[in-house]
Short mmCIF file of C-alpha atoms and ligand atoms in Angstrom, two decimals:
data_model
loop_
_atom_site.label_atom_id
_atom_site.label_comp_id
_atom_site.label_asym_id
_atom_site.label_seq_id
_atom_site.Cartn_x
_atom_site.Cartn_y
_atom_site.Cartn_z
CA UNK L 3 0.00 0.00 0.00
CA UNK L 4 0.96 3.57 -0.99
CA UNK L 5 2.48 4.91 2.43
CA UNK L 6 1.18 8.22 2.91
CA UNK L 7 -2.36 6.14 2.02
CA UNK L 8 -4.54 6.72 5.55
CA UNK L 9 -5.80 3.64 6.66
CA UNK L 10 -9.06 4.96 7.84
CA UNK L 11 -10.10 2.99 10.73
CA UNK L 12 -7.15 5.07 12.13
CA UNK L 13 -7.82 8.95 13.51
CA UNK L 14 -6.69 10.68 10.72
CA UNK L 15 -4.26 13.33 11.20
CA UNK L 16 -2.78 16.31 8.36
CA UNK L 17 0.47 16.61 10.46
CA UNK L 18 0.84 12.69 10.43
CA UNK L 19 0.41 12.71 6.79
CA UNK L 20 2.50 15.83 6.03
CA UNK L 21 5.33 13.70 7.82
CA UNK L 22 4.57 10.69 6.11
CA UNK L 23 4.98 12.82 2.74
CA UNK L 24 7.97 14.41 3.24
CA UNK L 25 9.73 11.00 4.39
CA UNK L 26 8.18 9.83 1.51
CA UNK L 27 10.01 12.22 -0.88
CA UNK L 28 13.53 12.06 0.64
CA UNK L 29 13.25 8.17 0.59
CA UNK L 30 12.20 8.22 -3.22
CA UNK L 31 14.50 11.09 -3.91
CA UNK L 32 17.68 8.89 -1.89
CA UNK L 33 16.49 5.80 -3.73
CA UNK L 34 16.97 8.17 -7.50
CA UNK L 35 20.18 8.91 -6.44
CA UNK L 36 21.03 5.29 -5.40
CA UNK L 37 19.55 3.69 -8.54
CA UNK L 38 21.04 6.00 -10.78
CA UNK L 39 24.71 5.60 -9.78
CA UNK L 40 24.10 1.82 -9.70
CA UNK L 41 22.78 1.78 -13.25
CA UNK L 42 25.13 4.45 -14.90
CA UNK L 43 28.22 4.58 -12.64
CA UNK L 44 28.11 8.12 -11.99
CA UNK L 45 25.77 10.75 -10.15
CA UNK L 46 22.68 12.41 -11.50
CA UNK L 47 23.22 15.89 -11.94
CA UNK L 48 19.33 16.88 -11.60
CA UNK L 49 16.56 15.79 -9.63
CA UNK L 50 13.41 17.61 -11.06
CA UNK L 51 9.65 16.82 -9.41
CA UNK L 52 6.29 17.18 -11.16
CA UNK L 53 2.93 16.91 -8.94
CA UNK L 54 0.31 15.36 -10.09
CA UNK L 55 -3.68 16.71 -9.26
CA UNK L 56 -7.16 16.91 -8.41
CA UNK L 57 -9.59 18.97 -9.47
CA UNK L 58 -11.63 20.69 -7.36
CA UNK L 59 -14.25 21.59 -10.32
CA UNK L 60 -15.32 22.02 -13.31
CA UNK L 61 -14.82 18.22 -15.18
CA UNK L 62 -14.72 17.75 -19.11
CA UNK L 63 -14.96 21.47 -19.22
CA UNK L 64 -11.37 21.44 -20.76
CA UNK L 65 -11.58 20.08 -24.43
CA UNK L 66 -14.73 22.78 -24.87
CA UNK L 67 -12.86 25.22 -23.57
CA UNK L 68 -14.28 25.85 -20.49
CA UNK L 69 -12.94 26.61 -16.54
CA UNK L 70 -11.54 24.29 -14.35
CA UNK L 71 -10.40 24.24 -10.93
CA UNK L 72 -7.81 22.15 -10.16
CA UNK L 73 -5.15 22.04 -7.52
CA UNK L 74 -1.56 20.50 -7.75
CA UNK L 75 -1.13 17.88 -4.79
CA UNK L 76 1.57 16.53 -2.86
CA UNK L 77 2.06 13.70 -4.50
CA UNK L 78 3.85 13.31 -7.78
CA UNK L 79 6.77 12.06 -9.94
CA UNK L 80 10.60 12.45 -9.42
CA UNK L 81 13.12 11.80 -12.30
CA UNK L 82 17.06 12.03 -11.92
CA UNK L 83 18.77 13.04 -14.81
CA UNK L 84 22.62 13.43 -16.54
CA UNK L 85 23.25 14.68 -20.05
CA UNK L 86 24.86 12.42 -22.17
CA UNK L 87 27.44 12.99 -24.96
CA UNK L 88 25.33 11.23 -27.88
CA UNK L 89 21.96 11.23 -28.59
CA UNK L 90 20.93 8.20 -26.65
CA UNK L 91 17.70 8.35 -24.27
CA UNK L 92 18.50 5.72 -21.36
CA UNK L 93 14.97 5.23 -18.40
CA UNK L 94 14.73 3.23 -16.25
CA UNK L 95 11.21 3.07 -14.17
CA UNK L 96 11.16 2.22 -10.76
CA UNK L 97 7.70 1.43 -10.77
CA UNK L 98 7.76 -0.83 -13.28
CA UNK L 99 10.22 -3.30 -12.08
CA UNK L 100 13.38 -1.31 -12.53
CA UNK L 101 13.01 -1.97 -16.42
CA UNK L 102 15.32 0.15 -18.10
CA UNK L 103 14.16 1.17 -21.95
CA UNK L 104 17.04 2.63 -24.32
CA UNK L 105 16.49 4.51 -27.61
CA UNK L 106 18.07 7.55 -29.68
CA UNK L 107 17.00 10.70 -30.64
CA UNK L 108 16.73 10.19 -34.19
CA UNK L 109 14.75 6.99 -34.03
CA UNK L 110 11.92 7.24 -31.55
CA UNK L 111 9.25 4.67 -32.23
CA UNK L 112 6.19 3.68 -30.47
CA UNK L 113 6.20 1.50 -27.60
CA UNK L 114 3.72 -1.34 -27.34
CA UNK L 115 5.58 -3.55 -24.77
CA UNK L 116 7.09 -1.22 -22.39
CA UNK L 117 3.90 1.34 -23.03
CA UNK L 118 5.25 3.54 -19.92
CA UNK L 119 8.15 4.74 -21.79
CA UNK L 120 5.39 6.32 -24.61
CA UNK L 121 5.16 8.81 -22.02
CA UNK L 122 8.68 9.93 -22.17
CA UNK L 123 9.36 9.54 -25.66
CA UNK L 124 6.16 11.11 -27.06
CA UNK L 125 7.07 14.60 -24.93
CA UNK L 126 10.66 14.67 -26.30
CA UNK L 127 9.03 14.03 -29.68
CA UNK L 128 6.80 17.32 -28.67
CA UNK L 129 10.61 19.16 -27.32
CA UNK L 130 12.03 18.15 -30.30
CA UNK L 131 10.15 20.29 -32.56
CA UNK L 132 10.26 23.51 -30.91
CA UNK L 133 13.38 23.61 -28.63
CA UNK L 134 15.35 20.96 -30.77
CA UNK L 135 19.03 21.68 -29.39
CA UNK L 136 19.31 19.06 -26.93
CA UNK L 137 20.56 15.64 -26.68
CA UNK L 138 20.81 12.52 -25.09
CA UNK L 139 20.56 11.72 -21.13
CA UNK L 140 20.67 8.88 -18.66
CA UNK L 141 17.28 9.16 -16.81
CA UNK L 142 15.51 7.63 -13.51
CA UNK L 143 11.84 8.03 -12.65
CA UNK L 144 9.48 7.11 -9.68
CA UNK L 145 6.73 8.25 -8.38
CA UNK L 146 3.74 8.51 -5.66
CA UNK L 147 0.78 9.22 -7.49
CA UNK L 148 -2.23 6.40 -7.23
CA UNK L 149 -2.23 4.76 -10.54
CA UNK L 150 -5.00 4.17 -12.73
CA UNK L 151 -7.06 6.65 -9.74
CA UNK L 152 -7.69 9.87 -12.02
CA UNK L 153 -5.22 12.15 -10.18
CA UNK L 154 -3.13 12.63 -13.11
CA UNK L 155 0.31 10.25 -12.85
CA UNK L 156 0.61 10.69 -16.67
CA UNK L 157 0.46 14.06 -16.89
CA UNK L 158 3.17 14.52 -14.21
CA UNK L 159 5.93 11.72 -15.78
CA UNK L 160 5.24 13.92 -19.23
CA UNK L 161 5.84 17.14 -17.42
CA UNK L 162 8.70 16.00 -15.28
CA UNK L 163 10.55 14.39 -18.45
CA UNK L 164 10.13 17.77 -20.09
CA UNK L 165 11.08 19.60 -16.64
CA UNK L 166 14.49 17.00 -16.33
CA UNK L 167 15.56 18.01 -20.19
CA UNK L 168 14.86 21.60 -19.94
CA UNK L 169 16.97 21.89 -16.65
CA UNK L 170 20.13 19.28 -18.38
CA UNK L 171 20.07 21.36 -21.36
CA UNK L 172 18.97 24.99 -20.39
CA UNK L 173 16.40 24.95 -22.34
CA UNK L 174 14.26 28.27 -22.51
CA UNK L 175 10.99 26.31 -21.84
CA UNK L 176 7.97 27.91 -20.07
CA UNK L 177 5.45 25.64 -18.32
CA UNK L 178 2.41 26.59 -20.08
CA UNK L 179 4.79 25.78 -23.47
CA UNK L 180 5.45 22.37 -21.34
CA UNK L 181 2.41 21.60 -20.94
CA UNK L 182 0.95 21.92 -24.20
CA UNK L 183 4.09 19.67 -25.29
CA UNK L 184 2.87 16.85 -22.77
CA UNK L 185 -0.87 17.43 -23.81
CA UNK L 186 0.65 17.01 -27.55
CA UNK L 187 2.35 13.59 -26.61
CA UNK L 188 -0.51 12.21 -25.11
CA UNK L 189 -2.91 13.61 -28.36
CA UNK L 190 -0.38 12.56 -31.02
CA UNK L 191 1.57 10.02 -29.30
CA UNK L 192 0.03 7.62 -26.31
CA UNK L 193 -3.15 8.19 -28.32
CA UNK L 194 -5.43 9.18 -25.57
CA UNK L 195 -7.79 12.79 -26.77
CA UNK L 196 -7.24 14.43 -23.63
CA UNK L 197 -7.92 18.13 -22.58
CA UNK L 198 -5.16 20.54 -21.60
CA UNK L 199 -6.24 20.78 -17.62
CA UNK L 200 -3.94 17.96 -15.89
CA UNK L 201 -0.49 18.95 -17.64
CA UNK L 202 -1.60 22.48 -17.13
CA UNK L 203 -1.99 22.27 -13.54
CA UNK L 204 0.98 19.77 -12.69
CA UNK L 205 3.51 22.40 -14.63
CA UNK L 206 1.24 25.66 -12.98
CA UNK L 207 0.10 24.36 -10.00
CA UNK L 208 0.81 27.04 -6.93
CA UNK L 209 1.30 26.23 -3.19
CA UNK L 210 -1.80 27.02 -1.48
CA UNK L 211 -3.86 27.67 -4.37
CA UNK L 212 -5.78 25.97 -6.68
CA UNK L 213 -6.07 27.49 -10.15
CA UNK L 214 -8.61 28.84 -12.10
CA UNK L 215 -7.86 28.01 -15.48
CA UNK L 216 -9.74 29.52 -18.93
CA UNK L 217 -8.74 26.21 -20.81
CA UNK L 218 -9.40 28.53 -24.23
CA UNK L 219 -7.00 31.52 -23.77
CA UNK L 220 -4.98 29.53 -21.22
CA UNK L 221 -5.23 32.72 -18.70
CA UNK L 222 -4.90 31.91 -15.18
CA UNK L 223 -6.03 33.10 -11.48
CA UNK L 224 -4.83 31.29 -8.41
CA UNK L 225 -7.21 31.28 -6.17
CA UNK L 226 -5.88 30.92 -2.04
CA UNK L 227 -7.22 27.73 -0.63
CA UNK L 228 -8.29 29.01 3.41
CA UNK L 229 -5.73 28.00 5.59
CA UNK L 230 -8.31 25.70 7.56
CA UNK L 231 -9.91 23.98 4.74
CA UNK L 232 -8.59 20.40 4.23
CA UNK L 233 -8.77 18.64 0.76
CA UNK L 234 -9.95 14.90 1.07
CA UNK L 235 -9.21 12.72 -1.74
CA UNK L 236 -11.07 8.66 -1.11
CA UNK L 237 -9.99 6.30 -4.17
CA UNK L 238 -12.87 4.11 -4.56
CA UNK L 239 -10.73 1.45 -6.15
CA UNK L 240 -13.08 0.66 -8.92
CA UNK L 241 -10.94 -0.59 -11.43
CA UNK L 242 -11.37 1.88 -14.47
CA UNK L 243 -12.70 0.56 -17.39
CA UNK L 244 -13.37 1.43 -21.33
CA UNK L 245 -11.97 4.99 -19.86
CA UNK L 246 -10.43 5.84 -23.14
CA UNK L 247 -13.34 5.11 -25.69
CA UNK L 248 -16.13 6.47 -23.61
CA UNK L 249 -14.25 9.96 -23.10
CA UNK L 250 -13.47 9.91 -27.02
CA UNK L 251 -17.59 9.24 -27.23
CA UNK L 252 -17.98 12.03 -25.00
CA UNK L 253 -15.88 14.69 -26.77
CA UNK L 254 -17.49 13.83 -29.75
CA UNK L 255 -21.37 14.39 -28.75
CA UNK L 256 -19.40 17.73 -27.37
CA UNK L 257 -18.27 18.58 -30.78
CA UNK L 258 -21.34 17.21 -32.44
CA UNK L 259 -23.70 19.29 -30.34
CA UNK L 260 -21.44 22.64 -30.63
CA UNK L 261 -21.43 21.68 -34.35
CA UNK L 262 -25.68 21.56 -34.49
CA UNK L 263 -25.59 24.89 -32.15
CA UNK L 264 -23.88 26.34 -35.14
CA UNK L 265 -20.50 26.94 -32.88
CA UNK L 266 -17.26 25.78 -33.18
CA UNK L 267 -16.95 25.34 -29.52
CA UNK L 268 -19.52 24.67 -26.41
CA UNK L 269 -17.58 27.30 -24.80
CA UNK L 270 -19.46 29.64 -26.89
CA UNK L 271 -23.11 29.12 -26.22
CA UNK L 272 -25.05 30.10 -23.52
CA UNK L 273 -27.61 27.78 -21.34
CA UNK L 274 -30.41 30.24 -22.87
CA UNK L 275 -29.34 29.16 -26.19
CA UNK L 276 -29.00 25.78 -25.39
CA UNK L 277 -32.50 25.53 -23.93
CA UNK L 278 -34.11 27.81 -26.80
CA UNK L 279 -32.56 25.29 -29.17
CA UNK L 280 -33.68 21.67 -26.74
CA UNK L 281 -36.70 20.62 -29.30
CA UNK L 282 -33.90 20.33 -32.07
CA UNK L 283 -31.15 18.40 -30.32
CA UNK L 284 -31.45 14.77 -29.58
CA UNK L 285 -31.76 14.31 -25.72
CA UNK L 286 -28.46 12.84 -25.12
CA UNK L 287 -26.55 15.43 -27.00
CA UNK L 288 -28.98 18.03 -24.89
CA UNK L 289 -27.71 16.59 -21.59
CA UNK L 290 -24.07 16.59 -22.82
CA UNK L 291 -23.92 20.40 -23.49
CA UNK L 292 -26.32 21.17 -20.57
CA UNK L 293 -23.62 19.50 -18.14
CA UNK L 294 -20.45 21.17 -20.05
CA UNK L 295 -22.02 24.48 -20.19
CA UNK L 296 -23.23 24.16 -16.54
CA UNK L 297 -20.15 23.49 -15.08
CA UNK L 298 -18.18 25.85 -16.17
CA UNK L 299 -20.44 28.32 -14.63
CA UNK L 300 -20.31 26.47 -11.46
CA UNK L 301 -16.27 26.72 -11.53
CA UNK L 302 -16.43 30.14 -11.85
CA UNK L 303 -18.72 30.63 -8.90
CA UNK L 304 -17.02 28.15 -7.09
CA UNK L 305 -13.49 30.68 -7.61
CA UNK L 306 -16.15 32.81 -5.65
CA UNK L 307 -17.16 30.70 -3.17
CA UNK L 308 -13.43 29.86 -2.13
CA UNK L 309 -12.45 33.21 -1.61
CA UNK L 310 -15.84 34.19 0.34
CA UNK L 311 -15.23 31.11 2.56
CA UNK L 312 -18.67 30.09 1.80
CA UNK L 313 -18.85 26.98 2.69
CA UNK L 314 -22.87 26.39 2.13
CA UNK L 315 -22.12 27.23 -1.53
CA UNK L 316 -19.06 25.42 -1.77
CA UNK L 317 -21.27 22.07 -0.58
CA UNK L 318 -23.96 23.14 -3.39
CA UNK L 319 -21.75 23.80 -6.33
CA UNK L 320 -20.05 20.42 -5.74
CA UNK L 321 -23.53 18.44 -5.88
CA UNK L 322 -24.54 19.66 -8.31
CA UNK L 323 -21.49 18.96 -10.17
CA UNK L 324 -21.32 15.52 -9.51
CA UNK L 325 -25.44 14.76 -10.27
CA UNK L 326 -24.85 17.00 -13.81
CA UNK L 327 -21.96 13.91 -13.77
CA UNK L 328 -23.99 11.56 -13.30
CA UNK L 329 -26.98 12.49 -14.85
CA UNK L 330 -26.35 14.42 -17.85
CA UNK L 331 -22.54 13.50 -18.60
CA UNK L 332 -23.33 9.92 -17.65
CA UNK L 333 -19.54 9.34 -16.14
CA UNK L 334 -19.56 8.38 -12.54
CA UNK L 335 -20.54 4.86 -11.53
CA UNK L 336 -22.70 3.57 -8.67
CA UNK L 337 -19.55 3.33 -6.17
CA UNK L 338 -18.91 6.91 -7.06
CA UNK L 339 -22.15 7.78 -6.71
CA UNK L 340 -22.36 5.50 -2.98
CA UNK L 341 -19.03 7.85 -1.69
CA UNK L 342 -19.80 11.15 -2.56
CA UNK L 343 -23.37 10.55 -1.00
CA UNK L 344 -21.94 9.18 2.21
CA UNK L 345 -19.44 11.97 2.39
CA UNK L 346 -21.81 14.73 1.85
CA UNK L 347 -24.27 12.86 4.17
CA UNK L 348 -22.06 13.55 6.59
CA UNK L 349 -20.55 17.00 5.28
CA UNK L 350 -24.20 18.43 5.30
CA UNK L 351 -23.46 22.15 4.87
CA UNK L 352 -19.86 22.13 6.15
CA UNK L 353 -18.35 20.64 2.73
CA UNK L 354 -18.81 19.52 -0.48
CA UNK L 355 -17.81 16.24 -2.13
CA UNK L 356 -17.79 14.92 -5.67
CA UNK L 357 -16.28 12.61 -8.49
CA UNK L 358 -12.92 14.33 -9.38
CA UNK L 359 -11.19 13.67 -13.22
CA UNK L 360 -12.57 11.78 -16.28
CA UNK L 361 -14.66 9.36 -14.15
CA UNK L 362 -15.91 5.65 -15.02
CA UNK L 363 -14.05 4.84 -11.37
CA UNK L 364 -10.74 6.46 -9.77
CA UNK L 365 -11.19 9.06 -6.91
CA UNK L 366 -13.93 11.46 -5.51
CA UNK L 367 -12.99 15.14 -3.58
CA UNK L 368 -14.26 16.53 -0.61
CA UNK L 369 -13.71 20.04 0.44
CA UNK L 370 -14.26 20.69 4.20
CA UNK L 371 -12.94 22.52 7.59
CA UNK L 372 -10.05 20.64 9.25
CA UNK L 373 -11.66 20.32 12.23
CA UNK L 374 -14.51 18.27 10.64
CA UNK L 375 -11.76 15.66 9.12
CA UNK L 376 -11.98 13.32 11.74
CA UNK L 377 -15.97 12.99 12.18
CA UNK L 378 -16.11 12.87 8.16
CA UNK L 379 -13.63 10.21 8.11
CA UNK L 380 -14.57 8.43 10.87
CA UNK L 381 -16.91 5.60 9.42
CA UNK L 382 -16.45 6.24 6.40
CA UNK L 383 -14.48 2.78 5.33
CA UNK L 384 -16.94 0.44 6.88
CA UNK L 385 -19.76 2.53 5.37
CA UNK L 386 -18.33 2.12 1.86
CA UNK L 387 -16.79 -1.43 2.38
CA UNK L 388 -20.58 -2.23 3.61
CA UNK L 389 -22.45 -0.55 0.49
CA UNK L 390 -20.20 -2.11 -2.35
CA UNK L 391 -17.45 -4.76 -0.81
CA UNK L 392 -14.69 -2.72 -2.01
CA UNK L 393 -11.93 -1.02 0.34
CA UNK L 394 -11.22 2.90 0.10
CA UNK L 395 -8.30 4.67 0.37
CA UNK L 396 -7.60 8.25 1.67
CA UNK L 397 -5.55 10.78 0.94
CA UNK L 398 -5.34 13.94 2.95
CA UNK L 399 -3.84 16.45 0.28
CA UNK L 400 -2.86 19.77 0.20
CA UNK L 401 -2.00 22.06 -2.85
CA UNK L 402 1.86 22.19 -3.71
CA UNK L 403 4.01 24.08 -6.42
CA UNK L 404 3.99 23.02 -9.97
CA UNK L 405 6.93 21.80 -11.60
CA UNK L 406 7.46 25.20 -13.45
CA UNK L 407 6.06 27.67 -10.84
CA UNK L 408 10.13 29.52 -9.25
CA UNK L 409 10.13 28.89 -5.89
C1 LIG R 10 -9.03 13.57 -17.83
C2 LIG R 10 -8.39 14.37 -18.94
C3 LIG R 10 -8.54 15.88 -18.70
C4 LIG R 10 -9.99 16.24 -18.42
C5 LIG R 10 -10.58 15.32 -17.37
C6 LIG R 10 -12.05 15.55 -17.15
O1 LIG R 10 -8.35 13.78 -16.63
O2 LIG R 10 -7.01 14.06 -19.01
O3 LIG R 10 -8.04 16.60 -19.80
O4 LIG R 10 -10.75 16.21 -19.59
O5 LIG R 10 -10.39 13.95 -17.68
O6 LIG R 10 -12.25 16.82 -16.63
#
């Protein structure tokens, strides 16, 4: 089990986790070091780290360029790096076994048995064609980030490889320019139609803030999380299935209903328009815009809601983001569903839970006061384990730096 995982039938506790974290980081950061010099005979001359995320609101806004509201966390990927003389790329991935890939620059093919290292070479791919002087390097990775659980551990190896190559070859790259690179390898490359928001946030991310992000102009405004508020993230382990084709379904009945609204982009029509124009959509398309356009708005007031403290509204926006998930986006499932209604059951008006990411399993989000942790938490396993046989897992959380944000 993941260590700074909170086994909840124990009181849970931010400073206990905080430790756990930051023992967490200098054993995986030691362990880097260690691996590296073992596998290449000399020391790593960077050490870069990429977070990965969750978003607060404001879910398959991104690809109709909408608003999000996502928030870097503290856990993420680490990768140790040395230039090398040639143009050889050398990984080798602690989490999968130690394997160590090898390829060159001027070859870099598709990996269908060791599909991790797509990742890495599908963002040099994207490096390579607008900040092309580099060249090869000996590289170690690892990470903390649940897999598979929707809080972005793709999106933070991409950024971090990007992150590790701009720093070994001072390379003039901006995060936002990094992040559309690692969005690009996953588009062009891994082959999965993802939205800008989760390499965005993992290069942009600010301590203490979660960001408001305009996923059209690419603007953004940090928004302070309250010092007291604590962000809850509860994998429900549901193993995450047909992820890929049902988002590429979704995106489509996006662009299809844009298309029939006579816009290019849902971003650009209004929930007046949408309903003057119901009788003429089919219903499922309906429902699909209704949610995107919805939500958006609901990320914006929710930027409103964080800084008024407003708990009350907080709780609101983030139901009715998750049924407009359910109902009209049709992307949570029933253990989803069984979670965020125990949590708010016992958030009432002191917090707000909901699904978090794509959906179709992985992780739901609450929002509340610190000082209601415990009593949220408290029966919360047994509840869950009771309603659907399947264990959760916690993570208390708490927004960090993104990979390119100076600290
Ligand atoms: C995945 C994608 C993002 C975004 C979310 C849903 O995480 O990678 O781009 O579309 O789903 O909000």
């Amino acid at each position: 089990m993941n260590q700074d995982t909170l086994n909840l039938t124990h009181n849970s506790n931010d400073d206990i986790n905080a430790m756990s974290q930051a023992v967490a980081q200098s054993d995986i950061i030691a362990l880097l070091e260690q691996t590296f010099v073992e596998h290449f005979g000399y020391a790593a001359t960077q050490i870069s780290h990429a977070p990965g995320r969750v978003n607060l609101i404001g879910d398959h806004t991104d690809y109709n360029g909408g608003f999000v509201l996502p928030a870097a966390i503290n856990f993420g990927t680490w990768m140790a790096g040395k230039a090398r003389n040639d143009r050889t790329i050398n990984v080798v991935a602690l989490d999968c076994d130690g394997e160590r890939i090898s390829f060159s620059l001027d070859d870099i093919a598709f990996d269908k048995v060791s599909s991790w290292s797509n990742y890495v070479r599908g963002s040099l791919i994207a490096l390579a064609k607008a900040l092309p002087d580099f060249g090869g390097a000996d590289l170690v990775v690892k990470g903390n980030v649940p897999r598979g659980a929707g809080l972005s551990s793709s999106a933070s190896f991409e950024v971090v490889t990007l992150k590790t190559m701009a720093a070994l070859y001072d390379l003039p790259l901006s995060g936002v320019q990094a992040a559309l690179m690692g969005q690009q390898a996953e588009n062009e490359f891994v082959g999965c139609n993802c939205g800008i928001m989760d390499q965005m946030i993992s290069a942009m991310g600010k301590q203490h803030n979660a960001m408001l992000l305009d996923c059209r102009s690419l603007d953004i405004q940090y928004a302070r999380m309250p010092e007291d508020l604590a962000i809850i993230i509860v994998n429900s382990n549901v193993k995450r299935g047909l992820v890929d084709s049902e988002y590429n379904t979704r995106r489509k009945q996006c662009e299809q209903a844009a298309a029939l609204l006579g816009k290019t982009s849902l971003r650009d029509v209004t929930l007046a328009e949408l309903n003057a124009a119901k009788a003429d959509l089919e219903p499922i398309l309906y429902r699909r815009a209704h949610h995107v356009i919805s939500e958006s708005l609901r990320t914006c007031d929710m930027l409103a809601a964080l800084n008024r403290h407003d708990m009350a509204q907080i709780s609101t926006l983030m139901a009715e983001s998750h049924d407009s998930l359910k109902n009209d986006f049709e992307v949570t499932t029933s253990q989803l569903d069984i979670l965020v209604s125990l949590l708010a059951d016992k958030l009432g008006e002191y917090g707000g839970a909901r699904m978090t990411g794509g959906g179709f399993g992985g992780c739901v989000v609450a929002l509340t006061e610190r000082s209601h942790v415990d009593n949220v938490l408290a029966t919360l396993a047994e509840d869950y384990h009771a309603a659907t046989g399947l264990k959760a897992d916690v993570y208390l959380c708490h927004a960090v730096d993104g990979a390119f944000v100076a600290v």
